[in-house]
Amino acid sequence: MKTNESSLTSLISAFGRAYHSKYDAPKIFDDFIAKDLITAKEFTDISENMIQGISFFNQEIAQKYQEDPDEILKWITQVQLSPTPLARAAYCEHVFLNEAMLGLKQYVILGAGLDTFCFRHPELENSVEIFEVDHPATQELKKNRLDEANLTIPRNLHFVPMDFTKQFSYQHLIEAGFDSTKTFFSLLGVSYYLTKEEISNLIHHLFANVPSGSSIVLDYADDRLFEEKGMSNRVDNMVKMASAGGEPMKSGFTYSEIEKLLESAGLLIYEHLSPAEINDRFFSHRTDYLSAFETIHYLHAIKK
């Protein structure tokens, strides 16, 4: 991952969360701090680039709303960009906060990007240690943005620069203050870009040095990832854009495959949400374009 690629991915994700917080109702996931981590110019530039690219996403929408750029931006954001990041974040944080109520003391966010969890939950500063693990370039970007936004890094937030998709190292976490206690991991928006072997190795490494009861929330693509077109071809568009961006999607699992992978690392699936179940939980009764992304599943797995 090059510096500019790292920055772009993080910024677009923050844009999607900021757009949702500002314009959408009801909220699926309200990241009210995301807007502070991107500049007004970046928000405008990303918006304009999205609008100009509407013909790639949907020719009919491009024609129908050619005089209404705001509606075009809403369509692209709600159909293509935001559904998965919003719902998986809402799911993950719900699971984690339940764990924290039960006394969990340690949270590791893998691929944190411009995550704002610790800033939205200052009540956890003295009870939960949070470790953000991400590419060094992404973490430098984030530190700069926090400084520019005058956001003070809380004492319980620890940055751990690491390209964990290539080689995960517990030593870096330990040096940042990580303890071998019951731990919650989140791995969101990452699994698609790894091979099945790479995902398996990562999960095994993550859970090798933590006790029983430690758990993980992750999202994954099912085995129809490369066949399913999705609403307005959005699944196919996602796969094509990833490939064009130099980070091709590499894996999709049947439920049996992901279950066996987790079992081999000593984990049992506690909860699994299919696309239909995600839609029922997070997108029901909406009157806008937002709906659960086809082929994408969420799960919470716990170490035996």
Tab-separated table of C-alpha atoms in Angstrom, residues 83-273:
chain	number	residue	atom	x	y	z
A	83	PRO	CA	-24.144	0.517	3.311
A	84	THR	CA	-21.456	-1.932	4.397
A	85	PRO	CA	-19.153	0.454	6.316
A	86	LEU	CA	-22.097	1.910	8.242
A	87	ALA	CA	-23.845	-1.319	9.195
A	88	ARG	CA	-20.718	-3.298	10.047
A	89	ALA	CA	-19.491	-0.461	12.291
A	90	ALA	CA	-22.876	-0.307	14.026
A	91	TYR	CA	-22.848	-4.072	14.538
A	92	CYS	CA	-19.265	-4.207	15.756
A	93	GLU	CA	-19.657	-1.374	18.251
A	94	HIS	CA	-22.882	-2.864	19.605
A	95	VAL	CA	-21.117	-6.191	20.235
A	96	PHE	CA	-18.085	-4.510	21.763
A	97	LEU	CA	-20.075	-2.270	24.107
A	98	ASN	CA	-21.930	-5.348	25.364
A	99	GLU	CA	-18.566	-6.997	26.021
A	100	ALA	CA	-17.305	-3.873	27.807
A	101	MET	CA	-20.365	-3.901	30.080
A	102	LEU	CA	-19.309	-7.425	31.064
A	103	GLY	CA	-15.850	-6.167	32.054
A	104	LEU	CA	-13.732	-6.414	28.891
A	105	LYS	CA	-10.595	-4.270	29.219
A	106	GLN	CA	-8.848	-4.476	25.827
A	107	TYR	CA	-9.894	-3.675	22.251
A	108	VAL	CA	-7.715	-4.120	19.135
A	109	ILE	CA	-8.946	-2.406	15.958
A	110	LEU	CA	-7.242	-3.921	12.910
A	111	GLY	CA	-7.243	-1.635	9.871
A	112	ALA	CA	-8.485	1.302	11.939
A	113	GLY	CA	-8.048	3.987	9.280
A	114	LEU	CA	-9.648	7.215	10.491
A	115	ASP	CA	-11.711	5.397	13.115
A	116	THR	CA	-13.176	7.668	15.801
A	117	PHE	CA	-14.384	5.118	18.358
A	118	CYS	CA	-12.331	6.340	21.322
A	119	PHE	CA	-13.316	9.969	20.661
A	120	ARG	CA	-17.025	9.094	20.593
A	121	HIS	CA	-16.727	7.046	23.791
A	122	PRO	CA	-14.710	9.114	26.273
A	123	GLU	CA	-16.483	7.282	29.106
A	124	LEU	CA	-14.209	4.291	28.379
A	125	GLU	CA	-10.929	6.182	28.849
A	126	ASN	CA	-10.263	4.743	32.288
A	127	SER	CA	-11.661	1.265	31.703
A	128	VAL	CA	-10.666	0.001	28.220
A	129	GLU	CA	-7.288	0.107	26.479
A	130	ILE	CA	-7.699	0.610	22.723
A	131	PHE	CA	-5.031	-0.416	20.211
A	132	GLU	CA	-5.312	0.792	16.625
A	133	VAL	CA	-3.287	-1.382	14.244
A	134	ASP	CA	-2.787	-0.094	10.722
A	135	HIS	CA	-0.337	0.702	7.959
A	136	PRO	CA	2.249	3.295	9.107
A	137	ALA	CA	1.238	5.727	6.346
A	138	THR	CA	-2.407	5.603	7.409
A	139	GLN	CA	-1.514	6.220	11.033
A	140	GLU	CA	0.631	9.227	10.157
A	141	LEU	CA	-2.287	10.625	8.184
A	142	LYS	CA	-4.584	10.110	11.154
A	143	LYS	CA	-2.235	11.716	13.657
A	144	ASN	CA	-1.958	14.756	11.402
A	145	ARG	CA	-5.734	14.982	11.064
A	146	LEU	CA	-6.272	14.695	14.815
A	147	ASP	CA	-3.778	17.492	15.352
A	148	GLU	CA	-5.432	19.693	12.725
A	149	ALA	CA	-8.836	19.054	14.314
A	150	ASN	CA	-7.463	19.924	17.784
A	151	LEU	CA	-8.527	16.522	19.067
A	152	THR	CA	-6.482	15.353	22.038
A	153	ILE	CA	-5.413	11.720	21.891
A	154	PRO	CA	-6.857	10.056	25.012
A	155	ARG	CA	-4.521	8.175	27.310
A	156	ASN	CA	-6.148	4.813	26.476
A	157	LEU	CA	-5.537	5.044	22.707
A	158	HIS	CA	-2.388	3.334	21.469
A	159	PHE	CA	-1.175	3.496	17.864
A	160	VAL	CA	0.515	0.334	16.576
A	161	PRO	CA	1.985	0.874	13.087
A	162	MET	CA	2.062	-2.468	11.301
A	163	ASP	CA	1.206	-3.936	7.904
A	164	PHE	CA	-0.605	-6.790	9.651
A	165	THR	CA	-1.914	-8.208	6.370
A	166	LYS	CA	1.664	-9.181	5.485
A	167	GLN	CA	3.012	-10.191	8.877
A	168	PHE	CA	1.311	-9.810	12.228
A	169	SER	CA	3.604	-9.230	15.212
A	170	TYR	CA	2.499	-9.371	18.832
A	171	GLN	CA	5.754	-7.700	19.824
A	172	HIS	CA	4.564	-4.364	18.406
A	173	LEU	CA	1.344	-4.630	20.413
A	174	ILE	CA	3.182	-5.559	23.611
A	175	GLU	CA	5.515	-2.595	23.201
A	176	ALA	CA	2.401	-0.387	23.019
A	177	GLY	CA	1.132	-1.788	26.326
A	178	PHE	CA	-0.911	-4.795	25.204
A	179	ASP	CA	-1.512	-7.404	27.896
A	180	SER	CA	-2.344	-11.099	27.474
A	181	THR	CA	-5.829	-10.636	28.869
A	182	LYS	CA	-9.292	-11.186	27.415
A	183	THR	CA	-9.350	-9.163	24.198
A	184	PHE	CA	-11.875	-8.041	21.595
A	185	PHE	CA	-10.663	-7.708	17.981
A	186	SER	CA	-12.385	-6.027	15.057
A	187	LEU	CA	-11.394	-6.862	11.483
A	188	LEU	CA	-13.640	-4.841	9.197
A	189	GLY	CA	-13.224	-4.227	5.481
A	190	VAL	CA	-10.075	-6.344	5.318
A	191	SER	CA	-10.883	-10.001	4.674
A	192	TYR	CA	-11.950	-9.509	1.047
A	193	TYR	CA	-8.481	-8.352	0.081
A	194	LEU	CA	-6.646	-11.352	1.559
A	195	THR	CA	-6.362	-14.910	0.318
A	196	LYS	CA	-7.999	-17.631	2.388
A	197	GLU	CA	-4.571	-18.746	3.567
A	198	GLU	CA	-3.645	-15.196	4.615
A	199	ILE	CA	-6.902	-14.805	6.562
A	200	SER	CA	-6.388	-18.145	8.267
A	201	ASN	CA	-2.817	-17.276	9.251
A	202	LEU	CA	-3.897	-13.882	10.600
A	203	ILE	CA	-6.718	-15.336	12.724
A	204	HIS	CA	-4.388	-18.013	14.106
A	205	HIS	CA	-1.782	-15.393	15.037
A	206	LEU	CA	-4.363	-13.084	16.615
A	207	PHE	CA	-5.700	-15.733	18.961
A	208	ALA	CA	-2.470	-17.557	19.767
A	209	ASN	CA	-1.669	-15.353	22.772
A	210	VAL	CA	-5.045	-14.380	24.216
A	211	PRO	CA	-7.184	-16.339	26.698
A	212	SER	CA	-10.497	-18.107	26.308
A	213	GLY	CA	-13.404	-15.702	25.946
A	214	SER	CA	-11.492	-13.364	23.620
A	215	SER	CA	-13.482	-12.677	20.477
A	216	ILE	CA	-13.593	-11.029	17.062
A	217	VAL	CA	-16.128	-9.301	14.846
A	218	LEU	CA	-15.384	-9.453	11.138
A	219	ASP	CA	-17.135	-9.045	7.823
A	220	TYR	CA	-16.540	-11.366	4.903
A	221	ALA	CA	-17.763	-11.962	1.379
A	222	ASP	CA	-19.546	-15.168	0.530
A	223	ASP	CA	-18.761	-17.502	-2.346
A	224	ARG	CA	-20.962	-15.519	-4.760
A	225	LEU	CA	-18.724	-12.440	-4.589
A	226	PHE	CA	-17.448	-12.844	-8.143
A	227	GLU	CA	-20.804	-13.936	-9.609
A	228	GLU	CA	-23.398	-11.711	-7.950
A	229	LYS	CA	-24.127	-8.433	-9.735
A	230	GLY	CA	-26.176	-6.874	-6.946
A	231	MET	CA	-28.610	-3.982	-7.067
A	232	SER	CA	-27.575	-1.631	-9.895
A	233	ASN	CA	-24.523	-3.888	-10.398
A	234	ARG	CA	-23.040	-2.572	-7.166
A	235	VAL	CA	-21.287	-5.817	-6.183
A	236	ASP	CA	-19.728	-6.095	-9.629
A	237	ASN	CA	-18.769	-2.400	-9.450
A	238	MET	CA	-17.138	-2.930	-6.047
A	239	VAL	CA	-15.020	-5.801	-7.369
A	240	LYS	CA	-14.039	-3.842	-10.490
A	241	MET	CA	-13.119	-0.709	-8.542
A	242	ALA	CA	-10.973	-2.684	-6.115
A	243	SER	CA	-9.102	-4.283	-8.982
A	244	ALA	CA	-8.656	-0.982	-10.813
A	245	GLY	CA	-7.356	0.576	-7.593
A	246	GLY	CA	-4.594	-2.000	-7.313
A	247	GLU	CA	-6.120	-3.894	-4.365
A	248	PRO	CA	-8.110	-6.740	-5.951
A	249	MET	CA	-10.576	-8.744	-3.910
A	250	LYS	CA	-9.301	-12.260	-3.424
A	251	SER	CA	-11.635	-14.401	-1.355
A	252	GLY	CA	-15.198	-15.434	-0.713
A	253	PHE	CA	-16.359	-18.146	1.692
A	254	THR	CA	-19.242	-20.506	2.128
A	255	TYR	CA	-20.517	-20.537	5.709
A	256	SER	CA	-18.979	-23.986	6.158
A	257	GLU	CA	-15.585	-22.715	4.999
A	258	ILE	CA	-15.482	-19.722	7.331
A	259	GLU	CA	-16.743	-21.879	10.199
A	260	LYS	CA	-13.962	-24.432	9.643
A	261	LEU	CA	-11.331	-21.689	9.332
A	262	LEU	CA	-12.370	-20.219	12.679
A	263	GLU	CA	-12.635	-23.634	14.339
A	264	SER	CA	-9.077	-24.421	13.313
A	265	ALA	CA	-7.987	-21.352	15.293
A	266	GLY	CA	-10.032	-22.433	18.321
A	267	LEU	CA	-13.012	-20.159	17.672
A	268	LEU	CA	-16.742	-20.809	17.625
A	269	ILE	CA	-19.238	-18.602	15.790
A	270	TYR	CA	-21.482	-16.973	18.403
A	271	GLU	CA	-23.547	-14.923	15.943
A	272	HIS	CA	-23.712	-14.754	12.162
A	273	LEU	CA	-25.662	-12.248	10.078
